[in-house]
């Protein structure tokens, strides 16, 4: 049975973390004696590595209670797992990190991100769905899905697709937008044609430098002259062999909420580029100006700005390849294990936008020592990488599993969300979950 947490310490951490920290750690910067015992009382178990808890870091169980009182609302939708509802209008739902335990993300566990309304399914044969290619091309084309499938090589790839705002909840101060944890990520198996093959058929003019994407979803307000979202990217990414016009997901028709009957799949870059209910791509001789472009939208500071400050984003740069991140899928935050459990087998996934992941490390002693995990090669370029590993637990008690990835260029997840920006993109700090053994 779990002991009831001492509400005073818990409340203090939530209301005034700095004061709580000063009381718990004093000026010595380490948790000892009565303070350590009090902290143990608050989390409901002894803390074997409590002496390593760094000053300024409250136990994860206190800052993010696993208890029912703070339980998020779960999605109840046919064909979907109980995802965490981030908003209902538009519908946005995050996959709990521990549900992302499959190498290939099944449709029911795929996060949902909408900016407008979900359109009604098309009546009749989806192979008649039309896609237009125009702008800076020699020959504008209008092709049906059926024509795309018969005219161009059809490829199948595992591709990660991550919302640009994944991890947003880690920012201090809080930014506007869905307060995603780390679960706005998916790694499905996509089948489609390469965008570059289709653009080549239209004939890319030398003047073309950027794309603009369009979809069939109505604006949230219902206004017909406004796009729910219309993003674009540098032509180089459109010409990447992994950028697809996809029409199958995990070997089946794309579910309606995920963009049926066809969507763009732009792996490793903000998910907003992966236009759902895809109807048109235009090539431009300058950056696109659609909904979700310019200002502080999907743009991040080139030089850090004061957290919480106003900014018009003029000196920001477009967010392109997403930063390195890892998830732990073997255990949920707050998992309780039987007394006497002395080893913990961990597993999860890690990815790094257009790059790969070189290493994943885990720590159960608040970062004092780190154990290297085994990281598998990606199934193909732009697929996430699964990792596994084992850590030892010396005694019963309260532990935290801290986990972090390092990308192929040596960039490691930072200790705290860095490069604060008004719309909260790119927060990828080291994550942690609480585990209780015999408590
Ligand atoms: N047409 C259209 N495409 C869209 C969106 C949208 O609202 N409308 N949302 C984008 C965003 S912000 C993300 S992160 C992904 C989410 O895809 P999913 O809902 O299939 O997970 O789709 C992108 N494509
Ligand atoms: Mo997104």
XYZ file of C-alpha atoms and ligand atoms in Angstrom:
464
model
C 0.000 0.000 0.000
C 1.227 3.434 -0.867
C 1.595 5.799 2.019
C -0.354 8.986 1.653
C 2.009 11.742 0.572
C 2.624 14.550 3.055
C 0.553 17.166 1.364
C 2.519 20.046 2.794
C 5.728 19.209 0.916
C 3.826 18.230 -2.192
C 1.767 21.402 -2.175
C 4.763 23.532 -1.466
C 6.560 22.082 -4.486
C 3.630 22.850 -6.681
C 2.901 26.317 -5.330
C 6.387 27.630 -4.654
C 9.058 25.255 -5.945
C 11.906 27.643 -5.156
C 10.959 27.910 -1.487
C 10.337 24.181 -1.261
C 13.737 23.615 -2.741
C 15.461 25.963 -0.332
C 13.778 24.224 2.608
C 14.580 20.731 1.373
C 18.126 21.270 0.232
C 19.228 24.151 2.403
C 22.480 25.693 1.280
C 24.443 22.466 1.080
C 22.852 21.513 -2.218
C 22.264 17.896 -1.207
C 19.325 16.153 0.380
C 20.295 14.734 3.810
C 18.925 13.621 7.154
C 15.504 14.942 8.075
C 15.009 16.672 4.699
C 15.645 13.422 2.853
C 13.223 11.599 5.160
C 10.574 14.286 4.565
C 11.012 13.995 0.826
C 10.674 10.233 1.128
C 7.456 10.768 3.065
C 6.174 12.999 0.300
C 6.795 10.446 -2.454
C 5.680 7.537 -0.274
C 8.945 5.572 -0.221
C 12.579 5.767 0.780
C 14.748 7.350 -1.911
C 17.859 5.142 -2.234
C 19.691 7.692 -4.381
C 18.163 10.719 -2.659
C 21.627 12.089 -1.910
C 22.112 12.601 -5.626
C 18.888 14.542 -6.182
C 20.277 17.835 -7.498
C 19.230 21.056 -5.818
C 16.477 22.650 -7.843
C 15.063 19.335 -9.012
C 11.873 18.207 -7.296
C 10.913 14.539 -7.543
C 8.960 13.887 -10.751
C 6.128 12.312 -8.768
C 5.551 15.655 -7.015
C 5.739 17.950 -10.031
C 3.762 15.575 -12.237
C 1.484 13.488 -10.006
C 0.501 10.146 -11.455
C -2.610 10.170 -9.254
C -6.158 10.285 -10.561
C -6.796 13.839 -9.305
C -4.709 15.222 -12.135
C -5.610 12.582 -14.723
C -6.042 14.035 -18.159
C -9.174 13.494 -20.189
C -8.888 10.437 -22.375
C -10.182 10.170 -25.918
C -13.078 7.831 -26.621
C -13.168 7.421 -30.357
C -13.731 4.410 -32.553
C -10.458 3.013 -33.836
C -8.381 5.031 -31.359
C -6.663 4.108 -28.115
C -7.378 6.283 -25.040
C -5.165 9.156 -26.125
C -4.780 12.262 -23.936
C -7.174 14.961 -25.148
C -5.318 18.247 -25.666
C -8.310 20.021 -27.180
C -11.667 19.184 -28.698
C -12.149 22.117 -31.089
C -10.031 21.508 -33.044
C -9.550 17.884 -32.020
C -6.038 17.257 -30.727
C -4.903 14.192 -28.830
C -1.522 12.994 -27.612
C -0.339 9.408 -27.340
C 0.740 8.569 -23.777
C 4.462 7.892 -24.063
C 4.224 4.325 -22.733
C 1.695 3.418 -25.467
C 4.354 4.105 -28.123
C 5.839 0.676 -27.503
C 5.455 -0.718 -31.043
C 8.296 -0.480 -33.552
C 5.691 0.618 -36.106
C 2.997 2.867 -34.658
C -0.456 1.288 -35.162
C -3.248 3.585 -36.381
C -5.062 3.504 -33.032
C -1.997 4.874 -31.222
C -1.208 7.597 -33.722
C -1.497 11.115 -32.191
C -4.057 13.538 -33.676
C -3.320 17.143 -34.563
C -5.882 19.291 -36.357
C -5.910 23.011 -36.967
C -9.380 23.097 -38.515
C -12.317 20.756 -38.910
C -11.965 17.117 -39.903
C -13.613 16.945 -43.341
C -16.269 14.365 -44.172
C -14.957 11.253 -45.921
C -15.081 11.391 -49.737
C -18.011 9.640 -51.332
C -17.202 7.083 -54.012
C -13.856 5.665 -55.093
C -10.966 7.430 -53.315
C -8.813 6.676 -56.360
C -10.645 9.521 -58.084
C -9.293 12.081 -55.513
C -7.496 14.840 -57.420
C -4.178 16.488 -56.593
C -2.949 19.607 -58.406
C 0.694 20.499 -59.024
C 1.151 24.097 -60.207
C 3.150 27.303 -59.796
C 6.782 27.345 -60.966
C 6.447 24.229 -63.137
C 6.549 23.803 -66.902
C 3.291 21.849 -67.065
C 0.708 22.184 -64.306
C -0.789 18.781 -63.598
C -3.979 17.490 -62.084
C -3.657 13.802 -61.269
C -6.006 11.394 -59.564
C -4.723 9.091 -56.862
C -5.265 6.220 -59.263
C -3.042 7.934 -61.851
C -0.357 8.698 -59.269
C -0.290 5.063 -58.244
C -0.013 3.740 -61.811
C 2.382 6.373 -63.219
C 5.057 6.535 -60.508
C 7.074 4.010 -58.498
C 5.207 3.118 -55.298
C 7.429 2.927 -52.220
C 6.876 1.829 -48.605
C 8.929 3.392 -45.793
C 8.832 3.670 -42.010
C 8.768 7.404 -41.393
C 8.674 9.415 -38.198
C 6.296 12.356 -38.100
C 6.485 14.679 -35.115
C 4.514 17.802 -34.325
C 6.725 20.921 -34.295
C 5.342 21.617 -30.826
C 6.098 18.191 -29.371
C 7.504 18.676 -25.849
C 5.936 22.151 -25.555
C 4.815 21.542 -21.947
C 8.471 21.485 -20.875
C 8.861 25.226 -21.519
C 9.038 27.674 -18.633
C 7.202 30.005 -18.770
C 4.367 28.177 -20.478
C 3.779 29.055 -24.129
C 0.541 29.067 -26.099
C -0.572 25.941 -27.945
C -1.267 22.317 -27.079
C 0.694 21.382 -23.978
C 2.209 18.239 -25.486
C 4.421 15.982 -23.412
C 6.623 13.822 -25.643
C 3.755 11.951 -27.332
C 3.107 14.001 -30.498
C 5.247 11.544 -32.459
C 4.486 8.581 -34.683
C 6.469 6.123 -36.755
C 4.097 4.396 -39.161
C 4.800 2.508 -42.351
C 3.739 4.741 -45.232
C 3.080 3.748 -48.817
C 2.929 6.309 -51.598
C 4.821 7.958 -54.405
C 7.822 10.229 -54.049
C 6.885 13.894 -54.274
C 10.045 14.509 -56.305
C 8.942 12.092 -59.032
C 5.620 13.904 -59.362
C 7.285 17.347 -59.380
C 9.742 16.137 -62.020
C 6.806 15.038 -64.201
C 5.435 18.587 -64.008
C 8.905 19.992 -64.792
C 10.428 22.086 -62.003
C 11.392 25.540 -63.288
C 14.829 26.896 -62.236
C 12.965 29.727 -60.483
C 11.297 27.311 -58.028
C 12.751 27.500 -54.512
C 9.873 26.740 -52.133
C 6.599 24.818 -51.873
C 3.099 25.678 -50.651
C 0.743 22.911 -49.447
C -3.051 22.843 -49.457
C -5.660 20.504 -47.977
C -9.413 20.043 -48.014
C -10.154 20.602 -44.323
C -12.454 23.542 -43.570
C -11.230 26.383 -41.361
C -12.373 26.028 -37.756
C -14.758 28.962 -38.252
C -16.235 27.396 -41.371
C -15.047 30.396 -43.434
C -14.430 29.172 -46.994
C -11.832 31.843 -47.811
C -9.460 30.791 -45.038
C -7.215 27.722 -44.866
C -7.012 25.666 -41.671
C -3.291 25.382 -42.345
C -1.149 25.847 -45.448
C 2.549 25.425 -44.912
C 5.521 25.192 -47.245
C 9.206 24.302 -47.236
C 12.437 24.708 -49.162
C 12.407 22.805 -52.443
C 15.346 20.633 -51.280
C 13.111 18.888 -48.734
C 10.423 18.336 -51.373
C 13.097 16.605 -53.475
C 14.198 14.301 -50.630
C 13.556 10.657 -51.545
C 11.625 10.162 -48.281
C 9.104 12.954 -48.864
C 5.978 11.178 -50.052
C 2.462 11.686 -51.262
C 1.151 8.834 -49.129
C -2.087 6.957 -49.625
C -1.626 3.954 -47.344
C -0.668 3.768 -43.701
C 0.490 0.432 -42.258
C -0.818 -1.322 -45.371
C -4.370 0.009 -45.032
C -6.289 3.064 -46.198
C -5.304 6.185 -44.229
C -7.875 6.751 -41.435
C -10.061 9.814 -42.049
C -8.686 11.786 -39.079
C -5.138 11.227 -40.391
C -5.774 12.699 -43.827
C -7.627 10.198 -46.063
C -7.370 9.489 -48.876
C -3.915 11.081 -49.352
C -1.506 13.212 -47.373
C 1.997 14.540 -47.629
C 4.531 12.829 -45.414
C 7.542 15.057 -44.750
C 9.549 13.049 -42.202
C 11.870 14.661 -39.672
C 10.533 18.206 -40.178
C 7.595 19.767 -38.304
C 4.484 17.605 -38.761
C 2.557 20.648 -39.991
C 4.271 20.231 -43.372
C 2.661 16.791 -43.775
C -0.555 18.168 -45.243
C -3.572 15.946 -44.618
C -6.494 15.657 -47.071
C -3.906 16.817 -49.578
C -5.302 18.586 -52.673
C -2.596 20.831 -54.095
C 1.060 21.734 -54.053
C 2.340 24.898 -55.658
C 5.989 25.723 -56.376
C 7.080 29.253 -55.555
C 10.100 31.475 -56.145
C 10.011 32.673 -52.501
C 8.796 31.309 -49.153
C 5.084 30.500 -48.995
C 2.854 32.915 -47.062
C -0.022 30.556 -46.125
C -1.630 29.942 -42.735
C 1.113 28.876 -40.324
C 3.947 30.695 -42.128
C 5.931 33.747 -41.004
C 6.188 35.593 -37.689
C 6.621 33.193 -34.805
C 4.826 30.261 -36.530
C 7.099 27.230 -36.825
C 10.017 29.621 -36.476
C 12.624 29.664 -33.719
C 15.052 32.299 -32.441
C 18.487 32.393 -34.073
C 19.816 34.010 -30.880
C 18.077 33.149 -27.579
C 15.428 35.639 -26.473
C 14.284 36.445 -22.933
C 11.850 33.684 -21.887
C 8.338 35.086 -21.739
C 9.151 38.153 -23.811
C 7.107 39.436 -26.727
C 8.600 38.963 -30.148
C 7.410 39.381 -33.722
C 9.761 36.632 -34.954
C 11.511 38.836 -37.493
C 14.940 37.502 -36.578
C 13.730 33.919 -36.234
C 14.591 31.060 -38.599
C 12.262 28.484 -40.083
C 12.093 25.292 -38.022
C 13.341 22.495 -40.273
C 14.964 19.260 -39.035
C 13.512 18.440 -35.592
C 15.865 18.150 -32.600
C 16.951 14.865 -30.991
C 14.456 13.279 -28.573
C 13.928 9.970 -26.798
C 10.875 8.309 -25.304
C 10.577 5.494 -22.775
C 7.784 3.095 -23.652
C 8.363 0.127 -21.320
C 7.050 1.803 -18.172
C 4.494 4.509 -17.434
C 5.262 7.372 -15.071
C 4.383 6.233 -11.537
C 4.704 2.493 -12.231
C 4.786 0.369 -9.049
C 6.917 -2.768 -9.065
C 6.981 -5.666 -6.584
C 9.246 -5.457 -3.542
C 12.587 -7.069 -4.262
C 12.718 -6.029 -7.940
C 16.414 -5.458 -8.559
C 16.700 -5.029 -12.321
C 14.719 -2.917 -14.728
C 14.537 -3.734 -18.432
C 13.939 -0.521 -20.297
C 12.978 0.162 -23.874
C 11.861 3.035 -26.006
C 12.564 4.960 -29.178
C 14.729 7.892 -30.203
C 15.012 10.027 -33.321
C 16.674 13.231 -34.520
C 14.888 14.782 -37.487
C 16.984 14.276 -40.626
C 19.850 12.899 -38.536
C 20.224 9.622 -36.683
C 20.683 8.788 -33.019
C 24.167 7.775 -31.926
C 23.440 6.874 -28.303
C 20.780 6.644 -25.619
C 21.691 6.678 -21.931
C 19.570 6.046 -18.854
C 20.163 6.925 -15.214
C 18.334 5.755 -12.076
C 20.413 7.844 -9.653
C 19.290 11.325 -10.692
C 21.976 11.689 -13.327
C 25.001 10.797 -11.164
C 25.851 7.826 -13.399
C 24.500 6.859 -16.816
C 24.164 3.448 -18.464
C 24.458 3.188 -22.209
C 21.490 1.504 -23.875
C 21.575 -0.545 -27.091
C 20.248 1.508 -29.984
C 19.053 -0.323 -33.102
C 19.697 1.026 -36.578
C 16.644 2.699 -38.150
C 14.527 0.426 -40.404
C 15.359 2.969 -43.103
C 16.407 6.611 -43.222
C 13.895 8.825 -41.333
C 12.529 5.927 -39.244
C 12.884 6.232 -35.491
C 15.306 3.943 -33.668
C 14.258 1.548 -30.941
C 16.449 1.165 -27.870
C 16.665 -1.346 -25.017
C 18.775 -1.709 -21.908
C 18.936 -2.856 -18.308
C 19.608 -0.927 -15.120
C 20.132 -2.191 -11.559
C 18.060 -1.110 -8.548
C 19.987 -1.625 -5.293
C 17.022 -1.557 -2.877
C 13.268 -1.031 -2.641
C 12.158 2.584 -2.876
C 11.512 5.568 -5.076
C 13.495 5.867 -8.305
C 13.426 8.024 -11.349
C 14.460 6.797 -14.764
C 16.139 9.633 -16.608
C 16.768 9.042 -20.305
C 18.460 11.057 -22.992
C 19.574 10.629 -26.580
C 22.567 12.004 -28.469
C 22.347 12.537 -32.213
C 24.852 11.604 -34.906
C 26.404 15.066 -34.661
C 26.983 14.776 -30.920
C 24.083 16.989 -29.840
C 22.529 15.667 -26.603
C 19.098 16.417 -25.182
C 19.580 19.357 -22.801
C 18.784 19.244 -19.073
C 16.079 21.887 -19.462
C 14.015 23.084 -22.440
C 16.241 25.573 -24.252
C 15.746 28.396 -26.753
C 12.373 29.501 -25.415
C 10.088 30.920 -28.127
C 6.548 32.353 -28.030
C 4.850 29.383 -29.707
C 6.874 26.735 -27.924
C 8.775 24.774 -30.558
C 11.695 22.431 -30.110
C 11.583 21.673 -26.355
C 13.517 18.408 -26.024
C 14.901 18.243 -22.482
C 16.020 15.016 -20.832
C 12.881 13.200 -19.662
C 12.221 11.342 -16.440
C 9.571 9.089 -14.970
C 9.044 7.858 -11.411
C 9.173 4.166 -10.509
C 8.280 2.821 -7.060
C 9.633 -0.548 -5.937
C 7.788 -2.230 -3.060
C 5.941 0.942 -2.104
N -4.867 19.580 -43.844
C -4.220 19.561 -42.682
N -3.035 18.954 -42.609
C -2.362 18.909 -41.433
C -2.874 19.515 -40.283
C -4.141 20.147 -40.378
O -4.675 20.696 -39.407
N -4.780 20.151 -41.592
N -2.140 19.496 -39.105
C -0.701 19.333 -39.280
C 0.020 19.153 -38.052
S 0.337 20.538 -37.150
C 0.537 17.927 -37.687
S 1.558 17.762 -36.360
C 0.185 16.709 -38.445
C -0.542 15.724 -37.554
O -0.941 14.582 -38.256
P -1.866 13.503 -37.570
O -3.111 14.178 -37.072
O -2.129 12.459 -38.578
O -1.071 12.954 -36.405
O -0.635 16.973 -39.567
C -0.379 18.193 -40.228
N -1.171 18.259 -41.415
Mo 1.924 19.990 -35.526
